[in-house]
XYZ file of C-alpha atoms in Angstrom:
532
model
C 114.992 105.068 93.334
C 113.172 108.466 92.941
C 113.714 111.965 94.090
C 110.792 113.858 95.378
C 109.880 117.430 96.377
C 106.871 118.928 98.010
C 104.580 120.855 95.790
C 103.121 124.094 96.722
C 99.526 123.272 97.722
C 96.622 124.094 100.049
C 97.046 123.396 103.823
C 96.189 119.898 104.555
C 97.182 118.668 101.215
C 99.896 116.115 100.897
C 100.916 116.280 97.053
C 104.370 115.454 95.897
C 105.880 115.331 92.506
C 108.480 112.690 91.297
C 111.470 114.205 89.656
C 112.928 111.075 87.978
C 112.643 107.438 87.910
C 115.552 104.973 88.024
C 117.742 105.497 85.001
C 118.596 101.915 84.883
C 115.026 100.869 84.700
C 114.303 103.361 81.960
C 117.336 102.320 79.936
C 116.416 98.575 80.125
C 112.675 99.225 79.326
C 113.704 101.448 76.352
C 115.948 98.643 74.986
C 113.248 95.906 75.713
C 110.501 97.903 74.158
C 112.457 97.463 70.856
C 110.743 94.080 70.683
C 107.362 95.693 70.042
C 108.760 98.403 67.727
C 110.757 95.971 65.632
C 108.511 92.990 65.714
C 105.145 94.683 65.384
C 103.783 92.625 68.293
C 101.022 93.582 70.764
C 102.114 94.267 74.450
C 100.431 90.865 75.380
C 102.775 89.048 72.879
C 106.021 90.657 73.784
C 105.776 91.111 77.510
C 106.181 87.558 78.630
C 109.312 86.877 76.436
C 110.983 90.044 77.862
C 110.123 89.032 81.276
C 111.447 85.489 80.640
C 114.799 87.156 79.657
C 114.926 89.223 82.909
C 114.075 85.921 84.774
C 116.923 84.000 83.018
C 119.472 86.781 83.688
C 118.526 86.699 87.365
C 118.622 82.934 87.695
C 122.099 82.881 86.075
C 123.317 85.610 88.488
C 122.004 83.742 91.625
C 123.346 80.584 90.221
C 126.776 82.061 89.648
C 126.949 83.554 93.305
C 126.088 79.892 94.803
C 128.611 78.346 92.355
C 131.459 80.490 93.707
C 130.470 79.785 97.250
C 130.305 75.952 96.703
C 133.547 75.884 94.797
C 135.418 75.703 97.973
C 133.619 72.629 99.147
C 134.632 70.343 96.279
C 137.009 67.454 97.105
C 137.805 64.061 95.586
C 135.076 62.525 97.733
C 132.631 65.409 97.542
C 131.185 66.561 94.397
C 128.623 69.527 94.008
C 125.246 68.569 92.530
C 121.622 70.035 92.011
C 120.793 69.530 95.648
C 123.539 71.779 96.776
C 122.057 74.666 94.855
C 118.570 73.877 95.838
C 119.503 73.785 99.465
C 120.430 77.476 98.908
C 117.179 78.406 97.502
C 118.831 78.698 93.918
C 117.470 77.153 90.718
C 119.946 74.692 89.138
C 121.035 75.756 85.692
C 122.426 73.263 83.100
C 125.240 74.611 80.880
C 122.790 75.366 77.895
C 120.757 77.717 80.241
C 123.739 79.666 81.405
C 123.682 83.359 80.296
C 127.309 83.544 79.222
C 126.588 80.495 76.962
C 123.871 82.324 75.195
C 125.977 85.517 74.844
C 128.667 83.398 73.211
C 126.529 82.190 70.301
C 127.325 83.652 67.004
C 125.028 84.929 64.241
C 125.121 81.655 62.558
C 123.328 80.134 65.370
C 119.610 80.191 65.863
C 119.428 82.344 69.094
C 115.652 81.832 69.478
C 115.879 78.124 69.497
C 118.748 78.290 71.922
C 116.733 80.427 74.395
C 113.809 77.996 74.132
C 116.092 75.146 74.819
C 117.500 76.988 77.798
C 113.918 77.593 79.205
C 113.051 73.846 78.666
C 116.263 72.715 80.348
C 115.512 74.947 83.537
C 111.987 73.506 83.665
C 113.326 69.967 83.452
C 115.621 70.615 86.428
C 113.096 72.684 88.641
C 109.673 70.982 88.925
C 107.999 74.090 90.251
C 108.535 75.818 86.849
C 107.342 72.882 84.817
C 105.371 74.366 81.825
C 105.848 77.954 83.017
C 108.635 79.657 81.235
C 108.091 81.160 77.819
C 109.395 79.342 74.685
C 108.476 81.523 71.640
C 111.720 83.064 71.060
C 112.141 81.598 67.692
C 109.427 84.196 66.541
C 112.247 86.904 66.813
C 115.228 87.761 64.690
C 118.737 86.964 65.866
C 119.774 90.595 65.959
C 117.037 91.652 68.179
C 117.562 88.800 70.666
C 121.397 89.424 70.718
C 120.608 92.964 71.533
C 118.322 92.113 74.307
C 120.655 89.533 75.734
C 123.474 92.122 75.768
C 121.149 94.761 77.374
C 120.122 92.553 80.363
C 123.806 91.564 80.884
C 124.262 94.790 82.815
C 126.771 95.354 85.620
C 125.814 94.813 89.100
C 128.424 96.873 90.736
C 127.097 99.405 93.121
C 123.558 98.054 93.107
C 121.994 96.954 96.299
C 118.922 95.090 97.310
C 116.615 93.054 95.089
C 117.575 94.764 91.902
C 116.190 92.088 89.668
C 112.771 91.994 91.558
C 112.609 95.788 91.132
C 113.232 95.624 87.426
C 110.610 92.717 86.902
C 108.171 94.727 88.884
C 108.844 97.972 86.919
C 108.438 96.007 83.607
C 105.103 94.476 84.875
C 103.914 97.982 85.517
C 104.920 99.240 82.025
C 103.394 96.216 80.337
C 100.034 96.915 82.308
C 100.095 100.484 81.148
C 100.756 99.307 77.583
C 97.858 96.788 77.650
C 95.237 99.271 78.876
C 92.296 97.720 80.501
C 93.561 94.126 80.254
C 96.654 95.162 82.204
C 94.558 95.480 85.346
C 94.032 91.604 85.197
C 97.691 90.932 86.276
C 99.195 94.050 87.938
C 98.095 96.119 90.959
C 100.153 99.321 91.513
C 102.905 98.731 93.841
C 101.951 101.497 96.403
C 98.438 100.132 96.750
C 99.894 96.625 97.408
C 102.324 98.002 99.911
C 99.574 99.899 101.736
C 97.491 96.805 102.128
C 100.442 94.864 103.336
C 101.582 97.462 105.936
C 98.007 97.699 107.172
C 97.331 94.005 107.637
C 100.990 93.202 108.772
C 101.392 89.590 107.585
C 104.432 88.800 109.899
C 103.911 85.046 109.717
C 101.270 82.505 108.620
C 99.384 81.405 105.570
C 98.649 84.027 102.979
C 96.076 83.678 100.253
C 95.120 85.652 97.093
C 92.252 84.141 95.162
C 92.673 86.514 92.232
C 96.449 86.706 92.424
C 97.355 87.952 88.893
C 101.136 88.157 88.702
C 101.670 87.603 92.425
C 102.329 91.155 93.631
C 100.665 90.707 96.967
C 103.006 87.847 97.842
C 106.021 89.770 96.760
C 105.336 92.691 98.944
C 104.352 90.438 101.927
C 107.727 88.861 101.737
C 109.291 92.197 101.580
C 107.393 93.252 104.749
C 108.547 90.084 106.602
C 112.281 90.680 105.402
C 112.192 94.235 106.774
C 110.967 93.072 110.195
C 112.203 89.671 110.842
C 114.250 88.718 107.896
C 112.872 85.211 107.740
C 110.335 84.615 104.669
C 110.046 80.888 105.688
C 107.665 82.055 108.304
C 105.037 82.755 105.585
C 103.358 80.241 103.208
C 101.991 81.443 99.877
C 98.656 80.220 98.232
C 97.222 81.739 95.252
C 94.555 81.028 92.618
C 94.125 82.749 89.223
C 91.598 82.228 86.376
C 94.104 83.171 83.453
C 96.706 80.765 82.372
C 99.307 83.400 81.402
C 98.881 85.223 84.738
C 99.604 81.964 86.535
C 102.851 81.707 84.646
C 103.619 85.364 85.289
C 103.020 84.802 89.093
C 105.271 81.902 89.315
C 108.050 83.544 87.517
C 107.581 86.531 89.782
C 107.976 84.373 92.915
C 111.002 82.776 91.401
C 112.618 86.085 90.672
C 112.199 87.168 94.216
C 113.521 83.826 95.584
C 110.126 82.786 96.744
C 107.979 79.607 96.318
C 104.232 79.134 96.659
C 101.266 77.030 95.702
C 99.822 78.926 92.698
C 97.069 77.221 90.812
C 94.782 77.899 87.956
C 91.063 78.083 88.447
C 87.958 80.072 88.429
C 87.559 81.302 92.147
C 83.674 81.695 91.747
C 83.180 78.061 90.989
C 86.460 76.331 92.273
C 87.721 76.396 95.742
C 91.075 74.698 95.009
C 92.901 75.373 98.197
C 89.794 74.648 100.407
C 89.895 78.043 101.757
C 87.090 78.208 104.293
C 88.575 79.221 107.694
C 92.012 78.321 106.633
C 94.178 81.488 106.204
C 95.889 84.027 108.441
C 95.868 86.649 105.738
C 93.881 87.252 102.710
C 95.063 89.987 100.084
C 93.473 90.654 96.646
C 92.526 93.100 93.849
C 89.474 91.311 92.422
C 87.869 92.436 89.094
C 85.231 95.085 89.903
C 81.565 94.960 89.050
C 81.647 91.613 87.230
C 78.228 90.386 85.892
C 76.870 87.236 84.650
C 78.289 84.977 87.419
C 76.159 81.871 87.455
C 74.888 81.993 90.964
C 73.099 78.571 90.410
C 76.573 76.954 90.636
C 77.014 78.511 94.070
C 74.177 76.845 95.792
C 75.137 75.555 99.127
C 78.682 76.979 98.889
C 79.885 77.628 102.513
C 82.029 80.451 101.351
C 78.840 82.936 101.163
C 77.700 82.767 104.708
C 75.770 86.006 104.419
C 73.913 85.037 101.338
C 74.326 85.832 97.631
C 73.415 89.318 96.164
C 70.298 89.417 93.982
C 71.836 91.974 91.667
C 74.124 90.855 88.740
C 77.275 92.076 90.340
C 80.044 89.996 91.870
C 81.417 92.572 94.323
C 79.799 91.106 97.494
C 80.702 87.550 96.273
C 84.328 88.469 96.432
C 83.923 90.217 99.765
C 82.430 87.066 101.306
C 85.184 84.894 99.597
C 87.813 86.921 101.410
C 85.970 86.907 104.752
C 85.057 83.093 104.724
C 88.862 82.353 104.072
C 90.002 83.899 107.284
C 90.619 81.828 110.319
C 89.371 83.088 113.767
C 92.240 85.608 114.021
C 92.813 86.433 110.390
C 93.056 89.697 108.642
C 92.074 90.691 105.060
C 92.973 93.704 102.874
C 91.565 94.064 99.479
C 90.678 96.640 96.692
C 87.097 97.267 95.873
C 84.974 99.671 93.736
C 83.933 102.778 95.553
C 80.200 101.973 94.868
C 80.359 98.805 97.033
C 80.747 100.792 100.136
C 77.087 102.229 99.785
C 75.484 99.597 97.623
C 71.750 98.962 98.450
C 69.177 96.232 98.766
C 70.618 92.697 98.932
C 74.263 94.047 99.105
C 73.355 96.385 102.062
C 72.020 93.403 103.910
C 75.239 91.440 103.317
C 77.249 94.482 104.330
C 75.062 94.887 107.620
C 75.770 91.324 108.569
C 79.480 91.744 107.993
C 79.632 94.820 110.069
C 77.505 93.441 112.929
C 79.855 90.323 112.919
C 82.563 92.800 113.919
C 84.701 91.909 111.067
C 85.210 95.328 109.281
C 88.170 97.052 110.906
C 89.544 99.764 108.565
C 88.281 101.507 105.357
C 90.507 103.666 103.240
C 89.510 105.912 100.415
C 92.148 106.223 97.597
C 92.025 109.009 95.181
C 91.864 108.804 91.336
C 94.644 107.891 88.869
C 96.494 105.361 91.090
C 95.803 102.523 88.635
C 97.298 102.287 85.196
C 93.929 101.001 83.737
C 91.178 103.054 85.373
C 91.282 106.689 86.588
C 88.407 106.345 89.000
C 89.163 106.260 92.815
C 88.807 103.109 94.785
C 88.321 101.852 98.383
C 90.593 99.630 100.389
C 88.719 97.228 102.769
C 90.363 95.771 105.759
C 88.834 92.826 107.821
C 89.937 91.479 111.073
C 88.217 88.485 112.648
C 90.603 88.809 115.750
C 89.274 92.229 116.793
C 86.449 90.577 118.925
C 87.191 91.122 122.529
C 89.559 94.132 121.865
C 88.846 97.816 122.240
C 88.182 98.042 118.528
C 85.343 95.493 118.595
C 82.569 97.922 118.238
C 84.361 100.497 116.034
C 85.696 101.042 112.388
C 88.487 103.343 111.483
C 87.752 105.473 108.365
C 90.590 107.166 106.480
C 90.123 109.599 103.524
C 93.446 109.454 101.674
C 92.232 111.172 98.564
C 94.362 114.174 98.993
C 97.504 112.132 99.844
C 99.561 111.264 96.874
C 102.662 111.944 94.811
C 102.253 112.861 91.171
C 104.325 110.566 88.921
C 103.170 112.202 85.624
C 100.042 113.965 84.336
C 97.928 110.844 84.443
C 99.423 108.792 87.288
C 99.931 108.955 91.015
C 101.321 106.780 93.765
C 102.339 107.220 97.458
C 105.800 108.519 98.501
C 107.388 106.224 101.171
C 106.694 108.760 103.992
C 102.979 109.164 102.877
C 102.571 105.393 102.765
C 104.105 104.929 106.172
C 102.023 107.736 107.605
C 98.760 106.170 106.391
C 99.734 102.777 107.884
C 100.604 104.462 111.093
C 97.086 105.838 111.482
C 96.042 102.285 111.563
C 98.733 101.366 113.937
C 97.742 104.158 116.325
C 94.189 103.056 116.239
C 95.252 99.524 117.270
C 97.454 100.750 120.044
C 100.620 99.728 118.184
C 103.925 101.666 117.902
C 104.232 103.694 114.708
C 107.045 103.168 112.324
C 109.210 106.107 111.104
C 112.098 104.552 109.175
C 110.573 106.105 105.892
C 110.393 109.666 107.173
C 106.764 109.959 108.437
C 107.608 111.444 111.847
C 106.833 114.921 110.576
C 103.367 114.064 109.437
C 102.782 112.298 112.794
C 103.894 115.211 114.812
C 101.547 117.478 112.734
C 98.409 115.248 113.011
C 98.984 113.305 116.150
C 101.186 115.513 118.302
C 100.593 113.413 121.452
C 101.600 110.154 119.786
C 98.164 108.632 120.268
C 95.257 108.311 117.931
C 92.729 111.105 117.518
C 90.052 111.864 115.000
C 91.283 114.405 112.411
C 88.660 116.231 110.359
C 89.133 115.447 106.667
C 91.680 112.688 107.235
C 90.378 109.948 109.818
C 87.543 109.152 112.049
C 86.801 106.105 114.314
C 82.913 105.447 114.125
C 81.005 103.059 116.340
C 78.730 100.386 115.054
C 75.779 102.401 116.191
C 77.052 105.444 114.260
C 77.480 103.248 111.166
C 73.914 101.748 111.512
C 72.693 105.440 111.693
C 74.273 106.055 108.375
C 72.498 103.016 106.784
C 75.436 100.789 107.332
C 77.541 102.842 104.846
C 81.242 102.118 104.617
C 82.127 105.226 102.687
C 84.722 107.051 104.723
C 83.564 110.487 103.222
C 80.408 110.106 105.377
C 82.251 109.982 108.625
C 85.576 111.810 108.092
C 84.149 115.108 107.121
C 86.340 117.896 105.516
C 89.352 119.720 106.887
C 88.733 123.248 108.219
C 89.460 125.905 105.602
C 90.619 129.414 106.554
C 89.225 130.907 103.340
C 88.527 130.432 99.615
C 92.127 130.844 98.921
C 92.607 127.266 100.098
C 89.899 125.957 97.814
C 91.099 123.026 95.668
C 88.961 123.036 92.461
C 90.758 119.782 91.126
C 90.016 117.974 94.353
C 86.498 119.126 94.579
C 85.714 118.012 90.983
C 87.143 114.590 91.836
C 84.872 114.396 94.857
C 81.854 115.256 92.523
C 82.951 112.711 89.923
C 83.130 110.023 92.870
C 79.739 110.947 94.029
C 78.350 110.715 90.403
C 80.039 107.288 90.091
C 78.093 106.191 93.151
C 74.738 107.619 91.913
C 75.221 105.977 88.560
C 75.997 102.651 90.181
C 72.742 102.989 92.300
C 70.701 103.886 89.233
C 72.105 100.888 87.450
C 71.190 98.669 90.336
C 67.547 100.149 90.445
C 67.294 99.516 86.531
C 68.273 95.885 87.136
C 65.785 95.565 89.924
C 62.908 97.093 87.965
C 63.772 94.752 84.990
C 63.806 91.748 87.370
C 60.467 92.649 88.840
C 58.946 93.313 85.372
C 60.108 89.745 84.347
C 58.552 88.260 87.428
C 55.167 89.992 86.868
C 55.093 89.101 83.150
C 55.869 85.493 84.006
C 53.149 85.451 86.408
C 55.418 84.795 89.503
């Protein structure tokens, strides 16, 4: 989908630049964005209707394929019905929901009402989508809707793979960018999700995301399974999401990719809808960072917080325990977390100590800045593994510093090139004694950094630290404390931009600690003034 070339950069730097994105995706996005330009709607108002039309076009394409296959089975005694389509994993479409029917409507028809009726008809025939699909198309003029219907009626000749899924994901990312901070509620950048999936390796079993947004973790898990075994029936999907609109996006996203799952609406802090404790093989999530004002009084005696509740007004360590407690005895978790959580003090440090001494923390990966559409700061990926007890990894943690590994998309955004993502996942595979994968071109990077084909510590890139070493560092899980820096031959190799990002990250950590101290002082003052 993209063309890449290596930038000239200091030794040890893995930067790449994107030359171009998919022309098809760009063309479709440009046409769909007319909704905003011509209707004066906000991104939050036009994103779902556009995604709904992509969904409708995809559903019709899959239905037409199944229809052609089933045509040969019709006899005087054998009639094709809805169950035949459902047996093929295809949504049944009534005539009024067929794409060619909508395209045949004239300017004298009310196109918006017709699309609304099509969505209602699909929901009536497909129970999993009841109340999910958008039905606000009567807000838009006929000309605009006809234009969009024609735009999404593109030729599929020469296109391979899950083209509709790719388009849906591309649109989600663009809408996330358009919505600013709010976009982070429903979309996690694809390369971050893929890296989480590649490291926890969800080959089969129950997968849970208690902050599932638009369901990207599930989609990439299914893609991982398809690449390795081809049988997505070996995974079961469970999600929970607080925002109603996001629940609908997730269900549509699963349907676009031919998946089904149990996605429910609820506030995960207070509602454990899936009765998650000890239930899941895999947990993946990108929870909201540094949330305050969670009512801890409602969490009393909740078994999902085995290490206690933090005294600070910050939910990071509530989320971390939610992920940990949902795992079964051999379960793995991968999630995004604010960098400040790796070194947080006081009650959060105590929770982190217990988590480390429980031998649950397996891999920590620092990601550089500008990977997210909604925040520019770097983040850390945490990986837990309850199954590491009894293995050679029981008393160690792998730390990876990936801040200098990225591909520059544009001036403000980065991601991982396929070979970079595969390389990072291969470091974890080597650490676990697994065979690395090289289908995406990471062999050169492996040869450079692991020439013997076995794991070794690489200064500035990765380090395996023992529990004792981590304890000596105050139970910090910040990879920068362990990995160190790559050797430099001279000042010619000094990367000013990278160094400024490192300083910015350190400042972020210090600010977080200062904020925590302010809260602690304020709390102690209240206790003194109240005579407690």
